[in-house]
mmCIF file of C-alpha atoms in Angstrom:
data_model
loop_
_atom_site.group_PDB
_atom_site.id
_atom_site.type_symbol
_atom_site.label_atom_id
_atom_site.label_comp_id
_atom_site.label_asym_id
_atom_site.label_seq_id
_atom_site.Cartn_x
_atom_site.Cartn_y
_atom_site.Cartn_z
ATOM 1 C CA TYR E 47 5.991 9.562 9.894
ATOM 2 C CA VAL E 48 9.427 8.438 8.735
ATOM 3 C CA GLY E 49 10.547 4.888 8.039
ATOM 4 C CA PHE E 50 14.163 3.800 7.862
ATOM 5 C CA ASN E 51 15.635 1.158 5.588
ATOM 6 C CA ASP E 52 18.117 -0.084 8.179
ATOM 7 C CA PRO E 53 17.478 -1.228 11.736
ATOM 8 C CA GLY E 54 16.426 2.355 12.568
ATOM 9 C CA GLY E 55 12.734 1.419 12.646
ATOM 10 C CA CYS E 56 10.306 4.304 12.308
ATOM 11 C CA ALA E 57 9.517 7.661 13.887
ATOM 12 C CA ARG E 58 7.018 10.481 13.990
ATOM 13 C CA ILE E 59 8.374 13.972 13.423
ATOM 14 C CA SER E 60 6.326 17.087 14.222
ATOM 15 C CA PRO E 61 5.753 19.790 11.574
ATOM 16 C CA THR E 62 8.404 21.853 13.397
ATOM 17 C CA GLY E 63 10.979 19.055 13.071
ATOM 18 C CA GLN E 64 10.851 17.722 16.634
ATOM 19 C CA MET E 65 10.985 13.977 17.245
ATOM 20 C CA GLU E 66 7.644 12.997 18.819
ATOM 21 C CA TRP E 67 8.421 9.296 19.117
ATOM 22 C CA SER E 68 10.557 6.583 17.587
ATOM 23 C CA THR E 69 10.769 2.822 17.803
ATOM 24 C CA THR E 70 13.274 0.204 16.790
ATOM 25 C CA THR E 71 10.933 -2.704 17.560
ATOM 26 C CA VAL E 72 10.579 -2.969 13.768
ATOM 27 C CA ASN E 73 13.840 -3.875 12.065
ATOM 28 C CA SER E 74 12.949 -1.856 8.963
ATOM 29 C CA GLY E 75 10.352 0.853 8.423
ATOM 30 C CA ARG E 76 10.660 0.858 4.629
ATOM 31 C CA SER E 77 6.959 0.371 4.089
ATOM 32 C CA MET E 78 4.498 2.318 6.205
ATOM 33 C CA ALA E 79 0.834 3.216 5.814
ATOM 34 C CA ILE E 80 -1.217 5.652 7.842
ATOM 35 C CA ALA E 81 -4.980 5.553 8.194
ATOM 36 C CA GLY E 82 -6.918 7.301 10.883
ATOM 37 C CA ASP E 83 -5.179 6.953 14.209
ATOM 38 C CA GLU E 84 -3.104 3.909 13.287
ATOM 39 C CA VAL E 85 0.242 3.357 11.564
ATOM 40 C CA TRP E 86 1.106 0.033 9.953
ATOM 41 C CA VAL E 87 4.703 -0.942 9.280
ATOM 42 C CA ALA E 88 5.635 -4.001 7.177
ATOM 43 C CA SER E 89 8.771 -5.728 8.452
ATOM 44 C CA ASP E 90 11.368 -7.647 6.445
ATOM 45 C CA GLN E 91 9.866 -10.856 7.879
ATOM 46 C CA GLY E 92 6.452 -10.087 6.347
ATOM 47 C CA LEU E 93 4.826 -9.173 9.657
ATOM 48 C CA ILE E 94 2.656 -6.105 10.194
ATOM 49 C CA HIS E 95 3.471 -3.987 13.232
ATOM 50 C CA ARG E 96 0.643 -1.679 14.274
ATOM 51 C CA PHE E 97 1.144 1.541 16.251
ATOM 52 C CA ALA E 98 -1.159 4.203 17.628
ATOM 53 C CA SER E 99 -0.430 7.741 16.458
ATOM 54 C CA ASP E 100 1.392 8.345 19.765
ATOM 55 C CA GLY E 101 3.762 5.415 19.067
ATOM 56 C CA ALA E 102 2.172 2.891 21.419
ATOM 57 C CA PRO E 103 2.189 -0.646 19.945
ATOM 58 C CA ARG E 104 -1.232 -2.053 19.098
ATOM 59 C CA GLY E 105 -1.192 -5.792 19.551
ATOM 60 C CA THR E 106 1.600 -8.135 18.570
ATOM 61 C CA PRO E 107 3.205 -8.203 15.109
ATOM 62 C CA GLN E 108 1.217 -10.508 12.853
ATOM 63 C CA MET E 109 0.803 -11.879 9.392
ATOM 64 C CA LEU E 110 -2.407 -10.909 7.681
ATOM 65 C CA GLY E 111 -4.183 -14.045 6.644
ATOM 66 C CA LYS E 112 -1.725 -16.754 5.674
ATOM 67 C CA ARG E 113 0.670 -14.587 3.713
ATOM 68 C CA PRO E 114 3.654 -12.444 4.676
ATOM 69 C CA ILE E 115 3.088 -8.807 3.682
ATOM 70 C CA HIS E 116 6.225 -7.057 2.433
ATOM 71 C CA ALA E 117 4.738 -3.656 1.635
ATOM 72 C CA VAL E 118 1.647 -1.884 2.931
ATOM 73 C CA PHE E 119 -0.403 1.025 1.560
ATOM 74 C CA SER E 120 -3.509 2.916 2.631
ATOM 75 C CA PRO E 121 -5.972 5.148 0.788
ATOM 76 C CA PRO E 122 -6.580 8.668 2.060
ATOM 77 C CA LEU E 123 -9.598 8.811 4.354
ATOM 78 C CA THR E 124 -11.517 11.346 2.308
ATOM 79 C CA ASN E 125 -15.062 10.075 2.641
ATOM 80 C CA GLY E 126 -14.755 7.158 5.034
ATOM 81 C CA HIS E 127 -16.629 4.824 2.675
ATOM 82 C CA GLN E 128 -13.663 2.994 1.173
ATOM 83 C CA ALA E 129 -13.974 -0.769 1.181
ATOM 84 C CA THR E 130 -10.183 -1.066 1.324
ATOM 85 C CA LYS E 131 -8.629 0.182 4.539
ATOM 86 C CA TRP E 132 -5.199 -1.305 3.824
ATOM 87 C CA LEU E 133 -3.499 -2.824 0.782
ATOM 88 C CA GLY E 134 -0.655 -5.271 1.287
ATOM 89 C CA LEU E 135 1.810 -6.679 -1.206
ATOM 90 C CA SER E 136 2.989 -10.265 -0.975
ATOM 91 C CA HIS E 137 4.423 -12.816 -3.421
ATOM 92 C CA SER E 138 3.286 -16.221 -4.623
ATOM 93 C CA LEU E 139 5.617 -19.206 -4.230
ATOM 94 C CA GLN E 140 6.695 -18.573 -7.826
ATOM 95 C CA GLY E 141 7.620 -14.961 -6.987
ATOM 96 C CA ARG E 142 4.611 -13.274 -8.591
ATOM 97 C CA PRO E 143 3.571 -10.071 -6.742
ATOM 98 C CA ILE E 144 0.021 -10.158 -5.375
ATOM 99 C CA ALA E 145 -1.902 -7.223 -3.912
ATOM 100 C CA PHE E 146 -4.275 -8.017 -1.039
ATOM 101 C CA ALA E 147 -6.960 -5.647 0.241
ATOM 102 C CA PHE E 148 -8.068 -5.659 3.853
ATOM 103 C CA GLY E 149 -11.166 -4.088 5.341
ATOM 104 C CA ALA E 150 -11.648 -2.591 8.780
ATOM 105 C CA GLU E 151 -11.964 -6.079 10.348
ATOM 106 C CA LEU E 152 -8.482 -6.961 9.020
ATOM 107 C CA LYS E 153 -9.956 -9.668 6.802
ATOM 108 C CA GLU E 154 -8.879 -10.056 3.209
ATOM 109 C CA SER E 155 -11.576 -8.652 0.926
ATOM 110 C CA TRP E 156 -9.902 -9.209 -2.458
ATOM 111 C CA SER E 157 -6.607 -10.049 -4.122
ATOM 112 C CA TYR E 158 -5.116 -9.183 -7.485
ATOM 113 C CA GLY E 159 -2.133 -10.915 -9.106
ATOM 114 C CA LEU E 160 0.332 -8.734 -10.943
ATOM 115 C CA THR E 161 2.624 -9.842 -13.743
ATOM 116 C CA GLU E 162 5.601 -12.036 -12.906
ATOM 117 C CA GLY E 163 9.134 -10.746 -12.654
ATOM 118 C CA ARG E 164 11.373 -8.468 -10.623
ATOM 119 C CA TYR E 165 11.110 -4.715 -10.415
ATOM 120 C CA PRO E 166 14.165 -3.204 -12.155
ATOM 121 C CA TYR E 167 14.012 -0.054 -9.988
ATOM 122 C CA PRO E 168 12.303 0.895 -6.745
ATOM 123 C CA VAL E 169 8.837 2.134 -7.708
ATOM 124 C CA PRO E 170 5.713 2.977 -5.719
ATOM 125 C CA ILE E 171 3.813 -0.196 -6.582
ATOM 126 C CA ALA E 172 0.386 0.956 -5.394
ATOM 127 C CA GLN E 173 -1.156 4.411 -5.611
ATOM 128 C CA TRP E 174 -4.669 5.444 -4.605
ATOM 129 C CA THR E 175 -6.531 7.555 -7.148
ATOM 130 C CA GLU E 176 -10.012 8.730 -8.060
ATOM 131 C CA LEU E 177 -9.592 8.531 -11.844
ATOM 132 C CA LEU E 178 -13.060 7.057 -12.349
ATOM 133 C CA GLY E 179 -14.907 8.853 -9.584
ATOM 134 C CA PRO E 180 -14.991 9.271 -5.829
ATOM 135 C CA SER E 181 -15.411 5.558 -5.047
ATOM 136 C CA GLY E 182 -11.661 5.294 -5.667
ATOM 137 C CA GLN E 183 -9.317 2.931 -7.421
ATOM 138 C CA TRP E 184 -5.843 1.499 -6.993
ATOM 139 C CA LEU E 185 -3.157 1.987 -9.642
ATOM 140 C CA LEU E 186 -0.862 -1.030 -9.406
ATOM 141 C CA VAL E 187 2.473 -1.234 -11.238
ATOM 142 C CA GLY E 188 3.681 -4.646 -12.377
ATOM 143 C CA PRO E 189 7.364 -5.645 -12.602
ATOM 144 C CA ASP E 190 7.093 -5.499 -16.408
ATOM 145 C CA SER E 191 5.926 -1.835 -16.154
ATOM 146 C CA SER E 192 2.331 -2.788 -16.807
ATOM 147 C CA VAL E 193 -0.296 -0.608 -15.138
ATOM 148 C CA HIS E 194 -3.381 -2.150 -13.550
ATOM 149 C CA LEU E 195 -6.420 -0.173 -12.451
ATOM 150 C CA VAL E 196 -8.528 -1.954 -9.813
ATOM 151 C CA GLN E 197 -11.696 -0.571 -8.239
ATOM 152 C CA ASP E 198 -11.684 -0.177 -4.457
ATOM 153 C CA ASP E 199 -14.092 -3.122 -4.143
ATOM 154 C CA GLY E 200 -11.678 -5.360 -6.085
ATOM 155 C CA SER E 201 -13.461 -5.432 -9.415
ATOM 156 C CA PHE E 202 -11.082 -5.301 -12.358
ATOM 157 C CA GLN E 203 -11.137 -2.220 -14.549
ATOM 158 C CA ASP E 204 -8.239 -2.098 -16.977
ATOM 159 C CA SER E 205 -4.569 -2.885 -17.569
ATOM 160 C CA PHE E 206 -2.045 -1.787 -20.160
ATOM 161 C CA GLY E 207 1.675 -1.651 -20.851
ATOM 162 C CA LEU E 208 3.679 1.492 -21.507
ATOM 163 C CA GLY E 209 6.670 -0.051 -23.277
ATOM 164 C CA HIS E 210 9.235 1.514 -20.962
ATOM 165 C CA VAL E 211 10.322 1.258 -17.330
ATOM 166 C CA ILE E 212 8.031 3.042 -14.881
ATOM 167 C CA ARG E 213 9.803 4.913 -12.096
ATOM 168 C CA GLY E 214 6.678 6.469 -10.603
ATOM 169 C CA ILE E 215 2.977 6.883 -11.283
ATOM 170 C CA VAL E 216 0.175 9.213 -10.223
ATOM 171 C CA GLY E 217 -3.473 9.263 -11.248
ATOM 172 C CA HIS E 218 -5.070 12.696 -11.350
ATOM 173 C CA PRO E 219 -8.860 13.035 -11.400
ATOM 174 C CA THR E 220 -10.458 15.775 -13.441
ATOM 175 C CA SER E 221 -13.729 17.563 -12.748
ATOM 176 C CA ASN E 222 -15.699 15.223 -15.035
ATOM 177 C CA HIS E 223 -14.221 12.106 -13.329
ATOM 178 C CA HIS E 224 -12.322 11.049 -16.418
ATOM 179 C CA GLY E 225 -8.829 11.165 -15.046
ATOM 180 C CA ARG E 226 -5.338 11.133 -16.466
ATOM 181 C CA LEU E 227 -2.181 9.183 -15.704
#
């Protein structure tokens, strides 16, 4: 799946490079998440557009809950037991980024407020990891380059600052489930 920053929307490209489908019903495909047979695309207006894997729209574009979602993420479907099916990023009225988790019923299951500020560079704000075991966690990057580790069920685990700008982050599990950043 490929998302475009401009009014190009999004597309699905085959492993051989052939265009399987494309749509411009979404003005921007900057933020896309894939889980199972569904693709979610967050629009500039904060609406979520849902598509089947063949490109067919699923329902009408919608806000999730009462908040516009400006970025969307999904964990890999490794064991099918994740509480979080989708993670959306929104902002408070004061501009503070807030991560919202949604379960299979598309109902908010938890939220987590990040530190205030603006991101100095584009950075993957949310990454799925299994640093602390197979139940999974989210690594969330704050605008001040703080790192927040949140369990898949929303329980808080840890946060820390690195003292320099983060341009990317990955959590790598080890065989004893004590992972590394």
